[in-house]
PDB file of C-alpha atoms in Angstrom:
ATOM      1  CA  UNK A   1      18.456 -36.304 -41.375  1.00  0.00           C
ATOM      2  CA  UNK A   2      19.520 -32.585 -42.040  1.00  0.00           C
ATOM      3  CA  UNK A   3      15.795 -31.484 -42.090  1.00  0.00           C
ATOM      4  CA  UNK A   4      15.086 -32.817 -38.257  1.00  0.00           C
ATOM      5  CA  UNK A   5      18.762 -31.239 -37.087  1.00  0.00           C
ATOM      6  CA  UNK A   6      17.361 -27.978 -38.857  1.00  0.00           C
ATOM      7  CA  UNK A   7      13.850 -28.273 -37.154  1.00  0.00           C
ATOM      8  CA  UNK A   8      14.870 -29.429 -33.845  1.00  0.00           C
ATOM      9  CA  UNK A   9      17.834 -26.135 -34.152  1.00  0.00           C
ATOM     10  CA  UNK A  10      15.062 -24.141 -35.200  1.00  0.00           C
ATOM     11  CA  UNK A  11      12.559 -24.600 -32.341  1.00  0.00           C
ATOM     12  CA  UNK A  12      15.317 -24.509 -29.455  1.00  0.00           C
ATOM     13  CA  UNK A  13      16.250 -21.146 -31.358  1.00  0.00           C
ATOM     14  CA  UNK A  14      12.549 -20.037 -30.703  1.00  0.00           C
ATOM     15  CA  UNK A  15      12.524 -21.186 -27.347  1.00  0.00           C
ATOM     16  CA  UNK A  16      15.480 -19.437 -26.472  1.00  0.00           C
ATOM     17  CA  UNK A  17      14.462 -16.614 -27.859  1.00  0.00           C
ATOM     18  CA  UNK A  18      11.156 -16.853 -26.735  1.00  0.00           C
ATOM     19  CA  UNK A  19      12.577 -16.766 -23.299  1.00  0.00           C
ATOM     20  CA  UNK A  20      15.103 -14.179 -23.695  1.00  0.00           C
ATOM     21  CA  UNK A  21      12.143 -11.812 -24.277  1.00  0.00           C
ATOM     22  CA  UNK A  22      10.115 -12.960 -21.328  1.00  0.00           C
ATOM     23  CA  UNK A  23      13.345 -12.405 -19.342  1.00  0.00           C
ATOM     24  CA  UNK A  24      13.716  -8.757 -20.702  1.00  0.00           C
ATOM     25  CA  UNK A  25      10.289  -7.830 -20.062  1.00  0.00           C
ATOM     26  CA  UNK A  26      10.464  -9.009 -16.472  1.00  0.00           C
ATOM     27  CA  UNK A  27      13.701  -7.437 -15.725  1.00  0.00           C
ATOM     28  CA  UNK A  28      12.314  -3.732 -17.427  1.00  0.00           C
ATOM     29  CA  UNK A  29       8.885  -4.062 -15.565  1.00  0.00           C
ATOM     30  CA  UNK A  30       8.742  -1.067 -12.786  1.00  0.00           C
ATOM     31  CA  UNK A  31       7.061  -2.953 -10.038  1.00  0.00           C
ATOM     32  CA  UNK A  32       6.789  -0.878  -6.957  1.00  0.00           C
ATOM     33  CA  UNK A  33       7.357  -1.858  -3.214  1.00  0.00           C
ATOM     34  CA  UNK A  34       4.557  -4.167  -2.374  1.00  0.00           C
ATOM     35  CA  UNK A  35       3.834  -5.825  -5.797  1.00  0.00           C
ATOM     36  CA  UNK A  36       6.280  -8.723  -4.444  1.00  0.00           C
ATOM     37  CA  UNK A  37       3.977  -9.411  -1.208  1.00  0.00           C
ATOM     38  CA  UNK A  38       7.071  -7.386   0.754  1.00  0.00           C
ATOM     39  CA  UNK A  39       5.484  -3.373   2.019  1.00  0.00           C
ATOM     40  CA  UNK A  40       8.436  -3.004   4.607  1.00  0.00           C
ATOM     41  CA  UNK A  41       9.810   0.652   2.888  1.00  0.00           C
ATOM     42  CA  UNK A  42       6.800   1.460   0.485  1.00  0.00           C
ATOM     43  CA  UNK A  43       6.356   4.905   1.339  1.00  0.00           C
ATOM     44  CA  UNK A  44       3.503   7.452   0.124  1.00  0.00           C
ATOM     45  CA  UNK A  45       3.062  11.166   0.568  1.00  0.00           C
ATOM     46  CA  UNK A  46      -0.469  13.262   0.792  1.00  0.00           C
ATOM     47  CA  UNK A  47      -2.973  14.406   2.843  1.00  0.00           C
ATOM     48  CA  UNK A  48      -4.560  12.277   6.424  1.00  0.00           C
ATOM     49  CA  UNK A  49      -7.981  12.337   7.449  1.00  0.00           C
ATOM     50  CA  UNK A  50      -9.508  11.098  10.454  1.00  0.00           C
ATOM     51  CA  UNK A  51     -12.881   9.292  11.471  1.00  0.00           C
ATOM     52  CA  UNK A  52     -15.773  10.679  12.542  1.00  0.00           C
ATOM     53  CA  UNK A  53     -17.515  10.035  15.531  1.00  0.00           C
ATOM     54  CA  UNK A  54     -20.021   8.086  13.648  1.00  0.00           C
ATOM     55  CA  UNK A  55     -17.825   5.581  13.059  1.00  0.00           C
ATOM     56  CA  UNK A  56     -17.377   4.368  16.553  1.00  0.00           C
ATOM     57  CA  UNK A  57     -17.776   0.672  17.141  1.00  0.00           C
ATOM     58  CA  UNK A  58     -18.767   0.128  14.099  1.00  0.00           C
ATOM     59  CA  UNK A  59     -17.183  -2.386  11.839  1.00  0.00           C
ATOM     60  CA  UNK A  60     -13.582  -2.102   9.845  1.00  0.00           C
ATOM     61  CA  UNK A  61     -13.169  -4.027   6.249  1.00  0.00           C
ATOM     62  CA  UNK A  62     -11.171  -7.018   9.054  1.00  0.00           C
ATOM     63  CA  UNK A  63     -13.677  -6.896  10.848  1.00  0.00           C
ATOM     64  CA  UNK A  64     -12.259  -5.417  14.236  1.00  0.00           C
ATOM     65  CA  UNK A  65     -14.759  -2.648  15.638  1.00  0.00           C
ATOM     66  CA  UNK A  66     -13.751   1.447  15.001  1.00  0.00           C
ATOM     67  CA  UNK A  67     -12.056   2.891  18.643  1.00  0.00           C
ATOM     68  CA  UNK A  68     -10.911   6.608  18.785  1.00  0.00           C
ATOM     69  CA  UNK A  69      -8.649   4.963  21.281  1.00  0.00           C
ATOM     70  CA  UNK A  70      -6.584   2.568  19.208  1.00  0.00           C
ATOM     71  CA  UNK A  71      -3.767   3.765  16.845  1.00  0.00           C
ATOM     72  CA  UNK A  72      -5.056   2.661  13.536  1.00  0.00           C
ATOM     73  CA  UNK A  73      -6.238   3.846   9.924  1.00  0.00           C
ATOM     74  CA  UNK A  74      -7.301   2.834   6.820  1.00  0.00           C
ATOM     75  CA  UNK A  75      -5.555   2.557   3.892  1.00  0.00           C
ATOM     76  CA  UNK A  76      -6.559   1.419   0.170  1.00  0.00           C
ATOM     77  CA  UNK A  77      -3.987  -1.365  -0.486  1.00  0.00           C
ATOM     78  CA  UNK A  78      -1.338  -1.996   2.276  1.00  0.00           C
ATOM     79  CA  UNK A  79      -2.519  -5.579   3.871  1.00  0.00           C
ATOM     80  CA  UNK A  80      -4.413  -5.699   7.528  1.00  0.00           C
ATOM     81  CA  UNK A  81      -1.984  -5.882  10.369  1.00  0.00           C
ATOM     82  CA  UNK A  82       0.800  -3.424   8.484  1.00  0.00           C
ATOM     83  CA  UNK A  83       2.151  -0.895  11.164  1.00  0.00           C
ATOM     84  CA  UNK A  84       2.979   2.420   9.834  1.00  0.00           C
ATOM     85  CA  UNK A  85       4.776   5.286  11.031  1.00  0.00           C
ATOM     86  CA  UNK A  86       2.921   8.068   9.688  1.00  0.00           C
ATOM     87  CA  UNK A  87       4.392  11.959   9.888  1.00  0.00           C
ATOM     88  CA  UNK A  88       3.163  14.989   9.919  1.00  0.00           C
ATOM     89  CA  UNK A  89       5.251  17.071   7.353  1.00  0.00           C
ATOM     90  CA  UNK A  90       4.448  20.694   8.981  1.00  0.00           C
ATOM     91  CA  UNK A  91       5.519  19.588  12.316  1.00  0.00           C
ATOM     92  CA  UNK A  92       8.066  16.813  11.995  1.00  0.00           C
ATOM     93  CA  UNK A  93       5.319  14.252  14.655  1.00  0.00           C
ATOM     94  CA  UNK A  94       5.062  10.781  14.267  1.00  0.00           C
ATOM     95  CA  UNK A  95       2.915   8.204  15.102  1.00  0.00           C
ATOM     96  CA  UNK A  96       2.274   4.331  14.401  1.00  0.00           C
ATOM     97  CA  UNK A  97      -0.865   2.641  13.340  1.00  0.00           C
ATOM     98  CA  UNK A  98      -2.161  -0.463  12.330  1.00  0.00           C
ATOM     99  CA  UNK A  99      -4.290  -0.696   9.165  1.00  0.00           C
ATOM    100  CA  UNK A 100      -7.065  -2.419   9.614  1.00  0.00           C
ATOM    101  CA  UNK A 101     -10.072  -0.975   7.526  1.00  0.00           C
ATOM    102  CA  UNK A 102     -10.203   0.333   3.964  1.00  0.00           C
ATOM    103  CA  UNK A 103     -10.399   3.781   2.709  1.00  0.00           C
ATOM    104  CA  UNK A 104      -9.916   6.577   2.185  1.00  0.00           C
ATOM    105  CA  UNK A 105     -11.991   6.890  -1.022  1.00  0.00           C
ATOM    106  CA  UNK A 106     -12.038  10.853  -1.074  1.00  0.00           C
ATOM    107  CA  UNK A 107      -9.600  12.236  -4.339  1.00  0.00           C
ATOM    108  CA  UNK A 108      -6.089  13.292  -3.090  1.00  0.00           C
ATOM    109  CA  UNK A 109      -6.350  11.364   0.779  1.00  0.00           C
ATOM    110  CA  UNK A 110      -4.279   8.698   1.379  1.00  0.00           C
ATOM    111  CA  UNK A 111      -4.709   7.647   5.112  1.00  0.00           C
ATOM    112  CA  UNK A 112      -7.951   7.589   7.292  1.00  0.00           C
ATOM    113  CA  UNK A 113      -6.348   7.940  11.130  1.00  0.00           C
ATOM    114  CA  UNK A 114      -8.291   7.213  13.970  1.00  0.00           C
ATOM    115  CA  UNK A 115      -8.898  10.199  15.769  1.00  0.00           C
ATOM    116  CA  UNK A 116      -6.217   9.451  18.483  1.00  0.00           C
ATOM    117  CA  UNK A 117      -3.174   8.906  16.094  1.00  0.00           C
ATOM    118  CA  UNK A 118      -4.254  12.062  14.268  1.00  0.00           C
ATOM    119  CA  UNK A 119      -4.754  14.049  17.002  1.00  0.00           C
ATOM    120  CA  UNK A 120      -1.025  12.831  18.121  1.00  0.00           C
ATOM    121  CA  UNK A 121       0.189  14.232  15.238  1.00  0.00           C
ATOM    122  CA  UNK A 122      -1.925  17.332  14.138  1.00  0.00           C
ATOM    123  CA  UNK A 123      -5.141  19.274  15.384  1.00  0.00           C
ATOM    124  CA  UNK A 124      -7.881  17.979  14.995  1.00  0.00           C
ATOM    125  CA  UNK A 125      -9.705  21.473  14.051  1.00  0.00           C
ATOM    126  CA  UNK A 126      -7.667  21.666  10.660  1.00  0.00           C
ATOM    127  CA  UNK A 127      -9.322  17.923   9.154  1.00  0.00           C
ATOM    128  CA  UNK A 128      -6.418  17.008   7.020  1.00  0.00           C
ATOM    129  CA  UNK A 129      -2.565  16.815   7.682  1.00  0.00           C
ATOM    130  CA  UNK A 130       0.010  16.568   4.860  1.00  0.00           C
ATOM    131  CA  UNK A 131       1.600  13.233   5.816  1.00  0.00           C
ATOM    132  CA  UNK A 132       4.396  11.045   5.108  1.00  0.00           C
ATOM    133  CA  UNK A 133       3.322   7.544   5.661  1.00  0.00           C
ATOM    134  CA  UNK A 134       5.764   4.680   5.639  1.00  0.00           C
ATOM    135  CA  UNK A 135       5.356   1.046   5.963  1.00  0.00           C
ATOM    136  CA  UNK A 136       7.763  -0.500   9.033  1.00  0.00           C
ATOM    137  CA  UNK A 137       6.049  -4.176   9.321  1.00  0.00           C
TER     138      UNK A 137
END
């Protein structure tokens, strides 16, 4: 009878313990903002880029067509639909976009504008802004 008490003791020790450890991981993990489905606040600092003529009317990773026009951009990882309030660091502008393509895959970019929200926000003659983005739906 004292061999069962000691095994059954035993494996709710490990169990317990066992989940003590997978509680301590979890609460030590860094996730950043976005990892829990929630980008409202993720923010991200670099350089903006726009889109060439080329791309006009052509189609985005959603599949919605490329207009100079519209306020969008393209972003690697923030979900379609996300609105952004992106900000030109030099100047203090600001303008809001909706990602709805993927990119930019150049080192050290972290937004493709469209050329309308960029050229809200910066010249168009200098190619690259340093921006502030941040994620407000």
């Amino acid at each position: 009878m004292n061999t069962l008490k000691n095994q059954i003791m035993r494996s709710t020790f490990i169990k317990l313990s066992v989940l003590a450890l997978l509680s301590f991981l979890v609460g030590c993990s860094s996730l950043k903002t976005g990892d829990d489905g929630n980008w409202v606040g993720f923010t991200e600092s670099g350089k903006a880029s726009f889109y060439g003529d080329k791309h006009q009317n052509k189609k985005t990773a959603s599949g919605a067509r490329y207009k100079h026009t519209l306020k969008t951009a393209a972003h690697k990882k923030l979900p379609f639909g996300s609105s952004v309030k992106v900000t030109n660091v030099d100047n203090g502008k600001s303008v809001i976009v909706k990602i709805n393509d993927r990119g930019p895959f150049v080192r050290g970019r972290i937004i493709d504008l469209s050329k309308s929200a960029f050229s809200s926000i910066g010249n168009t003659s200098s190619g690259l802004i340093n921006v502030k983005i941040e994620v407000i739906k």
